[in-house]
XYZ file of C-alpha atoms in Angstrom:
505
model
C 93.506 99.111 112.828
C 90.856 101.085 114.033
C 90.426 105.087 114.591
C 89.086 106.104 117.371
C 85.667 107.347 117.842
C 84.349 110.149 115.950
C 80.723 110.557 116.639
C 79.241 114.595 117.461
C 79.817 115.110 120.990
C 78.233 117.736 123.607
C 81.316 116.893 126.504
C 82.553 120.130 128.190
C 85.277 122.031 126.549
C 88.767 120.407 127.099
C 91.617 122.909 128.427
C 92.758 125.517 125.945
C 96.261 124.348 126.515
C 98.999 121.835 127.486
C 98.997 121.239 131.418
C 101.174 122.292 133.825
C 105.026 121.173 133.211
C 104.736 120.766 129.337
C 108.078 121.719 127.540
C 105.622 123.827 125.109
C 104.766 126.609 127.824
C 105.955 129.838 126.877
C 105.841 128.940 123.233
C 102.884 131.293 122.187
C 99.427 131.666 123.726
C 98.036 128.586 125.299
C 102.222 127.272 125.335
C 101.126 125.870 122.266
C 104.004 125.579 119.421
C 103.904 127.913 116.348
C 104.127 126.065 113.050
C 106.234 128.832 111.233
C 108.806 128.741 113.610
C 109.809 125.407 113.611
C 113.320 124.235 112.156
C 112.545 120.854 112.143
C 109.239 120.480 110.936
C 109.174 116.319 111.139
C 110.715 116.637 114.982
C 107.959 118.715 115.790
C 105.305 116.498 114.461
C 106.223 113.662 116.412
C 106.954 116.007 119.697
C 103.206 116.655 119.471
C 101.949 113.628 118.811
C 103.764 112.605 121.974
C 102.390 115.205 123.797
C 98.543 115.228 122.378
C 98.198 112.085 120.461
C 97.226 111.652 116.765
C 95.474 115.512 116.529
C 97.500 118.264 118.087
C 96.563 122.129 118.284
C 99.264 124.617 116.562
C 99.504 128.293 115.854
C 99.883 129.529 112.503
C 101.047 133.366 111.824
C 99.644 135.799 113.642
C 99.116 133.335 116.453
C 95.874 132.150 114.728
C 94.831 128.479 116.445
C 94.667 125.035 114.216
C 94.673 121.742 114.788
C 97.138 119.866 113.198
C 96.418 115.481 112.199
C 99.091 113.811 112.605
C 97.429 110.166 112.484
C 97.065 108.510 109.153
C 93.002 106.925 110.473
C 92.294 110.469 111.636
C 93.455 112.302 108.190
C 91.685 109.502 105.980
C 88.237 109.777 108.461
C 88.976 114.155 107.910
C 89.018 113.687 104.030
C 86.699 111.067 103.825
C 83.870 112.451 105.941
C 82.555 115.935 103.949
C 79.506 115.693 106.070
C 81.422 116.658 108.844
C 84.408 118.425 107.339
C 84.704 120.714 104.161
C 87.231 122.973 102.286
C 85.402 126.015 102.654
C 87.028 128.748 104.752
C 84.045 130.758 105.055
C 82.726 128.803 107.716
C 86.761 129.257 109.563
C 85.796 130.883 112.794
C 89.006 133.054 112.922
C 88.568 134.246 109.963
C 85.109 135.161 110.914
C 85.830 136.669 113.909
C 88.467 139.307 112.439
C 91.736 137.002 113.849
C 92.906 136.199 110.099
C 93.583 139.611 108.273
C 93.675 140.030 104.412
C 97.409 140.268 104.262
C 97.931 137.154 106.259
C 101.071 135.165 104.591
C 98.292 132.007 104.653
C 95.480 133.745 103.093
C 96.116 132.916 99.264
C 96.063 129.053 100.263
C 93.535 129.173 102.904
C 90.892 132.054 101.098
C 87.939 130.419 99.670
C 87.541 130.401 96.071
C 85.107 129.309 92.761
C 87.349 126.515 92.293
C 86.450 122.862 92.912
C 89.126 121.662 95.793
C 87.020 124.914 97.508
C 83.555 123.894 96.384
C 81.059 121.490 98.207
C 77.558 119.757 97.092
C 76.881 120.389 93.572
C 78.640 123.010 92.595
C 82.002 120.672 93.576
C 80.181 117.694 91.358
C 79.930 119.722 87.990
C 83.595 121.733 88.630
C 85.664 118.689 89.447
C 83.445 116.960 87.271
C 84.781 119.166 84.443
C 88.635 118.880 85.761
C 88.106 114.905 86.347
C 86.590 115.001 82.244
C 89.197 116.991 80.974
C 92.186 114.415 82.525
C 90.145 111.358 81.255
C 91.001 112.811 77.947
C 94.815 112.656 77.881
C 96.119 109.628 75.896
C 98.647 108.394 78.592
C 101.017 106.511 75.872
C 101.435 109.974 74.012
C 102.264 111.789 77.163
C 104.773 109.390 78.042
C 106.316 109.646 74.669
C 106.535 113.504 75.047
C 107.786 112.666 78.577
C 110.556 110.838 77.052
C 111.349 113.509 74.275
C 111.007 116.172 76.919
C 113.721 114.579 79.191
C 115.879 113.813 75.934
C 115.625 117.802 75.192
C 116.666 119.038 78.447
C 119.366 116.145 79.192
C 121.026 117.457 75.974
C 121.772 120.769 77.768
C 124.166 119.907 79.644
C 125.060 115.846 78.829
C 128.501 117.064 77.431
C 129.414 119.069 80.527
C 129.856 116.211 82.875
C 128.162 117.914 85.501
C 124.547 119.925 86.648
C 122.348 120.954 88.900
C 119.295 118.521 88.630
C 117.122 120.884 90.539
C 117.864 123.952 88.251
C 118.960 122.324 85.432
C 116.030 119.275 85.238
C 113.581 118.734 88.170
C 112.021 122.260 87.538
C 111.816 122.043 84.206
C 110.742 118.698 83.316
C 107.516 119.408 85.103
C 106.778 123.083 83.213
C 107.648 121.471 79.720
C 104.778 118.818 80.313
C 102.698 120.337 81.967
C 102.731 123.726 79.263
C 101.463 120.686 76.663
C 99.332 119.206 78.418
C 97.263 122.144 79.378
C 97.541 123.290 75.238
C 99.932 126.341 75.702
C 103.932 124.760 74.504
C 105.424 127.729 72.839
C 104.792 129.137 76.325
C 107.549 126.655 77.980
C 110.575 128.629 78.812
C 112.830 129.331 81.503
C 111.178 132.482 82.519
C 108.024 130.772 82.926
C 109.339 128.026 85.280
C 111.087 130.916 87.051
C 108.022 133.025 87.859
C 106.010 129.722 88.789
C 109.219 129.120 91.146
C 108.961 132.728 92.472
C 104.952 132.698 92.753
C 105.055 129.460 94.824
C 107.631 131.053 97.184
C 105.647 134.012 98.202
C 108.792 136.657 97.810
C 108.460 140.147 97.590
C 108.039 139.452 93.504
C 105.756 136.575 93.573
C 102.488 138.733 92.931
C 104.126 139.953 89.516
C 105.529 136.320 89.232
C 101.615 135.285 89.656
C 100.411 137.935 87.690
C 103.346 136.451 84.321
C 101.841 132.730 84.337
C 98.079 134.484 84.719
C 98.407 136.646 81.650
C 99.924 133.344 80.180
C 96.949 131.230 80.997
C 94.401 134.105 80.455
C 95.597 133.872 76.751
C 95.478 130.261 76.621
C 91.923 130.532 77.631
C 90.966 133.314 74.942
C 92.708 131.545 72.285
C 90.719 128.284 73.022
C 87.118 130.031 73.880
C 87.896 131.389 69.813
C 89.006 127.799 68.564
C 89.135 124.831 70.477
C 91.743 121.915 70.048
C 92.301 118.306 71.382
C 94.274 119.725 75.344
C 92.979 120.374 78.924
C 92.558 123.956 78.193
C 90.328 122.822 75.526
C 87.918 119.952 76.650
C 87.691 122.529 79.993
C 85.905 124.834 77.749
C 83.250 122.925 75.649
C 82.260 120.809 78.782
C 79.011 120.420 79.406
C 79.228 121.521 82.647
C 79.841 125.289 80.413
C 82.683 126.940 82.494
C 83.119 130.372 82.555
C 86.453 131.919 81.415
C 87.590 133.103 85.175
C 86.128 129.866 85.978
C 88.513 128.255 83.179
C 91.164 130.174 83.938
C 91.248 129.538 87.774
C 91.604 125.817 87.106
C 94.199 125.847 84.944
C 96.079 127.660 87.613
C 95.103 125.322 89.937
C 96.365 122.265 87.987
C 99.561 123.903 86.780
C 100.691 125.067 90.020
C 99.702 122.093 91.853
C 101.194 119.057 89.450
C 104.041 121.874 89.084
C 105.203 121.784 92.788
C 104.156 118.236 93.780
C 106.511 116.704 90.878
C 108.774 118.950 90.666
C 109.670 117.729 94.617
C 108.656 114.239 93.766
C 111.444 114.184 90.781
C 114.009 115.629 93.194
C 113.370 113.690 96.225
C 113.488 110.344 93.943
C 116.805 111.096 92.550
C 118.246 112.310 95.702
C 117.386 109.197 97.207
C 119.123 107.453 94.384
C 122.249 109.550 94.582
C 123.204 108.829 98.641
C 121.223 105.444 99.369
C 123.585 102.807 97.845
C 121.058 99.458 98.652
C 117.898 101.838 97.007
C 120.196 102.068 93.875
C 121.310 98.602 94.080
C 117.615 97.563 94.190
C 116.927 99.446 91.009
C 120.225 98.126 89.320
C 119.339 94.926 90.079
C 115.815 94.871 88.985
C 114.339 94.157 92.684
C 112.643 97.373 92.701
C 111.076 99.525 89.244
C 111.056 102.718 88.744
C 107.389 103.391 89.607
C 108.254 101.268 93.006
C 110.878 103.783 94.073
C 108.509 106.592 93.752
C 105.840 105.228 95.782
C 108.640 104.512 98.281
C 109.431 108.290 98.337
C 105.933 109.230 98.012
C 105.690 107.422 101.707
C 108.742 109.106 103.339
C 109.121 112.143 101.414
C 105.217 113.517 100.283
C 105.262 116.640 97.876
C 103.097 118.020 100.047
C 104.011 117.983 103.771
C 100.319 119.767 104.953
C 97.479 120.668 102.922
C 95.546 124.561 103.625
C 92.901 123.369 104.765
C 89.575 121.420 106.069
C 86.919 123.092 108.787
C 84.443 121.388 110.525
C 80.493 121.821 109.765
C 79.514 120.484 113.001
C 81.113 119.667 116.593
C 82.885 116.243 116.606
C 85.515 114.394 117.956
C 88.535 113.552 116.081
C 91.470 111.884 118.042
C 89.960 112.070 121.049
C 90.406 115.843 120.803
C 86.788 117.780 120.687
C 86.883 119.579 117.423
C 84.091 122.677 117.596
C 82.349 124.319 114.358
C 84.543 126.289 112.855
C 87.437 125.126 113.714
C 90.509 124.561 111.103
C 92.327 121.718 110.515
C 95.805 120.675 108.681
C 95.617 117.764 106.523
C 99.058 116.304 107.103
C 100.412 113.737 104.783
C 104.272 114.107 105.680
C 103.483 112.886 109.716
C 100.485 110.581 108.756
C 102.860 108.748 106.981
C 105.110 107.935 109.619
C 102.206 107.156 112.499
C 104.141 103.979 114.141
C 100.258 102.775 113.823
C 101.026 101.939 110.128
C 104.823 102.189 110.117
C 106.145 100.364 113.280
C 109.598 99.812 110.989
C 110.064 103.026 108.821
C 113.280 101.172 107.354
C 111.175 98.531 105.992
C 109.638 98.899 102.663
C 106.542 99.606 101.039
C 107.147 98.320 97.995
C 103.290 97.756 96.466
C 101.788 99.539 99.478
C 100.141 102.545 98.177
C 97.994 103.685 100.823
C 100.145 106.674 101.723
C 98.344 110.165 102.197
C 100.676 111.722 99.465
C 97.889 112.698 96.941
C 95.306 113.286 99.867
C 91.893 111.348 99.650
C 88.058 111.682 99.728
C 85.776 113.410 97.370
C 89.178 116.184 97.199
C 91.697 113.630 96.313
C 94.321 115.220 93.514
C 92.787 114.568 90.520
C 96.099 114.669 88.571
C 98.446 112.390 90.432
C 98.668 110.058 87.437
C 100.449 112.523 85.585
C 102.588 113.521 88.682
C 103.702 110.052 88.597
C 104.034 109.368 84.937
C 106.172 112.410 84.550
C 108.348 111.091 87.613
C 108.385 107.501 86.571
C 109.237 108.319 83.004
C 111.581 111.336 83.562
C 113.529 109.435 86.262
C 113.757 106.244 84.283
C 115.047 108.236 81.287
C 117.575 110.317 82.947
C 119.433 107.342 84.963
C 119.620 105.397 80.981
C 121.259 108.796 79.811
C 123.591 109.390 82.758
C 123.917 105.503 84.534
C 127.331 106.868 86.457
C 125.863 110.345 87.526
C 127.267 110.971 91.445
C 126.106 113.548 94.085
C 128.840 116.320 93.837
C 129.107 117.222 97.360
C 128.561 115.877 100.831
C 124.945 115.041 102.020
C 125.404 117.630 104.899
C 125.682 120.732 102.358
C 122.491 120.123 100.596
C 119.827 122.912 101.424
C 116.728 122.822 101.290
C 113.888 125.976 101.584
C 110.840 124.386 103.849
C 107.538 125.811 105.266
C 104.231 124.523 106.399
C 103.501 123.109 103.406
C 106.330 121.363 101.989
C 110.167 121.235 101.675
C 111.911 122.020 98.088
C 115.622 120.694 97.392
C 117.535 123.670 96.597
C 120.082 122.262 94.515
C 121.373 118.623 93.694
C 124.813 119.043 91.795
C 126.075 115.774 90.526
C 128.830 115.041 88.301
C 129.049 112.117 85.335
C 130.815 110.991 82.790
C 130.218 113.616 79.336
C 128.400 112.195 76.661
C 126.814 113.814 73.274
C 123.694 114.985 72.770
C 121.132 112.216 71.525
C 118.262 112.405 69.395
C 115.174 113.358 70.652
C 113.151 110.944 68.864
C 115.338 107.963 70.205
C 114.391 105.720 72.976
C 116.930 107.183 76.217
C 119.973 105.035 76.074
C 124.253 105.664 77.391
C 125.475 103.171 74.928
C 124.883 101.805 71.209
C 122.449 98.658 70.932
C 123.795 95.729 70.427
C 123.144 93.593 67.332
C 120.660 90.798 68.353
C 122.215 87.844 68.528
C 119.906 85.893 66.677
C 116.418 85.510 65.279
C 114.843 82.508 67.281
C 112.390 83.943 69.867
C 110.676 81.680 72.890
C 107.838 80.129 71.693
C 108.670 79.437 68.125
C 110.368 76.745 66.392
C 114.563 76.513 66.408
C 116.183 78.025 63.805
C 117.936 75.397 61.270
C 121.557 74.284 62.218
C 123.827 77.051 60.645
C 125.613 74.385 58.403
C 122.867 73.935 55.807
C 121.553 77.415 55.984
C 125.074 78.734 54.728
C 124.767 76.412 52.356
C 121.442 76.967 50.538
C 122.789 80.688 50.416
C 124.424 81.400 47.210
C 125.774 84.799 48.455
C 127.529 83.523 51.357
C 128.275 79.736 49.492
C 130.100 82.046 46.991
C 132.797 83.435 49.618
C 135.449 80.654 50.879
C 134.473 79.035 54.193
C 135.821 76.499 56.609
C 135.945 72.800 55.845
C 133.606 72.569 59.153
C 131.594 75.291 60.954
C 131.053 74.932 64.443
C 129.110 77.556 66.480
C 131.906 80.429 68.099
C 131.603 83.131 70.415
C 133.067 85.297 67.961
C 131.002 86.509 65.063
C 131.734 85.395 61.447
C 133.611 87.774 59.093
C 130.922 89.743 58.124
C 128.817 89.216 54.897
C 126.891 91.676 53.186
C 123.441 89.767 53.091
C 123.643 88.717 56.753
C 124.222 92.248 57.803
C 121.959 94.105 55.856
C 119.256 91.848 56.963
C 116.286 93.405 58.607
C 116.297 92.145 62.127
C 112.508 91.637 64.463
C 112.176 93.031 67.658
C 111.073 90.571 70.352
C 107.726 90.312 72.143
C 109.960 91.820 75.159
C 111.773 94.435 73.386
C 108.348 95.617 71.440
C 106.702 95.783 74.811
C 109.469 97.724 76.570
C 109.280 99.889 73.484
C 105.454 100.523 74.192
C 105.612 101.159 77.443
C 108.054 103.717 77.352
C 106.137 105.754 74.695
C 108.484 104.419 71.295
């Protein structure tokens, strides 16, 4: 597959609207369709890419004009091309022009800022270069271990009442508890703190003093640090090379808390949701067909975190989707429709299991630079919540889920599920529902057989001492127990001590 071309172009304008006829006349200025009003966000996409093709134009609030890419070449040529395209609103010609006030509801997304997914040239090198340094420090097999104790802490909240919300009750927390570690700040975790992140990312009539809560929180994260420095983000953002200032410090870790916070926080709940009401995506998992890390890049294709992405503008005029794109103009990264152009996804039942070319983590010199730890918290988290609770059931009828969507993404209001109750665990155990069985025996593929048992019971003058059977013949049933054999220290397999690594034990 090939996108089309997108070479500069000096063609005459094309017309400001759709022609004569088109359903969308009457719909704003130009009959063109207004984002914010939509219902049905993923209908709408693929309304306009009938109507205009892989690049449509939109209004946003305020009836401000965008472009909106649809088509999964066209997004990866938009990301992929800063020569042409940038993050940088200052160049936005609306914005500009007066057409974008300060109070618009877009302006805290779209409003350029010292931060790098804003930054171009060299100034983006040595800020990202900093975030990207800072990441390359976490020690992945500790994070999954805390990943694992994290999910063991919160399951034990409500294990023994048989039934939760695992929006409320898990998928927003999990996120916050990792995330407050990772950045150097864990006494901070509580449920106040995932509220006002909650609130802030909603843009309520609160969300300013929601902000202004998990500011103060990282503003004395970054004071404590500047005064003594310790082995977390927070940290190795600080003594850098690239020498950070403390706004500059503090913006970032903003940036990366909000933005792991919201993309996993979806990416746990649309996984599990999945789990809950597809029967054959459960089965698969069950029956070892699909891993956990498989079944979130399956969601990550159908279900992104992030449905569009605030925003690109282009340096120069260029063509993009056969639509002329002019300086200035803005344009919607979209990962939700990209990845369901019928250019790459003729079959949208069929899966994608090892594909992982979706448009969920964006691309280009601006691609997330935490979506490792999006999808260790989600592999992890999900793996060790299903071993806790391997009965747990939706509670209620698809059709009376909500959800709470906008431009940018779609969040699962609640997911109540019921299970059977079970006691709190330790935290420091591996995630299990039931007791481990004694291994069977010793012998492990690869070495030598074990002697027949005959002899063995015979050379031991413990178990020669207690009265046996004139013959013994291998049974199903286990032996009467004998105080030697069961106080015998048994070793793990190669499997077992590999499953025990990977999962952070």
């Amino acid at each position: 597959m090939t996108p089309e071309s997108h070479a500069p172009t000096t063609t005459d304008d094309l017309p400001s609207g759709p022609p004569p006829g088109c359903p969308a006349h009457g719909l704003g200025p130009g009959g063109l369709h207004r984002l914010h009003e939509a219902e049905d966000l993923g209908a709408l996409y693929e309304q306009l890419r009938d109507q205009h093709g892989p690049v449509a134009p939109v209004l946003l609030h305020d009836d401000v004009p965008m472009w909106i890419v649809l088509g999964h070449a066209e997004n990866l040529h938009m990301v992929r091309s800063p020569s042409q395209f940038c993050r940088d609103s200052r160049i936005w010609t609306p914005l500009r022009e007066g057409l974008v006030k300060p109070d618009h509801p877009l302006m805290p997304h779209i409003a350029w800022q010292p931060i790098a997914s804003h930054a171009e040239g060299d100034e983006h090198k040595r800020l990202r270069g900093a975030v990207m340094g800072a990441i390359s420090t976490i020690d992945f097999r500790s994070l999954r271990r805390y990943i694992n104790r994290s999910t063991q802490t919160i399951v034990n909240r409500f294990c023994e009442a048989g039934e939760a919300d695992l929006v409320g009750q898990f998928t927003e927390h999990l996120p916050m508890a990792v995330m407050c570690e990772i950045l150097g700040m864990p006494e901070e975790y509580s449920d106040r703190l995932v509220e006002a992140a909650r609130d802030a990312l909603k843009g309520t009539d609160t969300s300013l003093a929601s902000h202004s809560y998990v500011m103060d929180a990282l503003s004395r994260l970054t004071a404590t640090r500047r005064a003594r420095p310790e082995e977390d983000l927070a940290s190795y953002l600080i003594t850098h090379p690239a020498r950070l200032s403390d706004d500059e410090v503090r913006e970032h870790l903003r940036l990366v808390l909000f933005a792991a916070y919201e993309a996993t926080t979806n990416l746990l709940s649309n996984v599990l949701l999945t789990v809950l009401i597809d029967p054959r995506f459960r089965a698969q998992l069950n029956g070892g067909q699909m891993t956990v890390p498989e079944a979130v890049e399956q969601s990550l294709w159908n279900e992104p975190p992030f449905s569009t992405v605030f925003a690109y503008f282009a340096k120069q005029e260029t063509e993009l989707g056969g639509q002329r794109i002019r300086r200035g103009d803005g344009l919607l990264f979209a990962p939700l429709p990209a990845n369901v152009d019928p250019r790459v996804r003729p079959d949208l039942k069929a899966s994608m299991q090892g594909n992982r070319s979706h448009l969920a983590f964006g691309g280009g010199p601006h691609e997330c630079p935490g979506q490792d730890i999006g999808r260790s918290i989600a592999d992890v988290g999900v793996d060790a919540l299903l071993m806790r609770l391997p009965d747990v059931e939706l509670d209620c009828d698809q059709e009376e889920l909500r959800w709470t969507a906008s431009i940018a993404s779609r969040h699962l209001v609640e997911l109540p599920v019921q299970f059977a109750p079970r006691p709190p665990q330790d935290v420091q155990e591996v995630p299990n529902h039931k007791p481990v069985a004694a291994q069977r025996s010793d012998w492990q593929i690869g070495s030598a057989q074990p002697p027949a048992a005959a002899p063995a019971v015979a050379q031991s003058p413990p178990v020669a001492a207690q009265p046996q059977p004139a013959q013994v013949q291998p049974q199903p049933q286990p032996v009467p127990p004998q105080p030697a054999v069961a106080e015998a220290p048994r070793r793990r397999g190669v499997w077992q001590r590999f499953l025990s690594w990977w999962r952070g034990y």
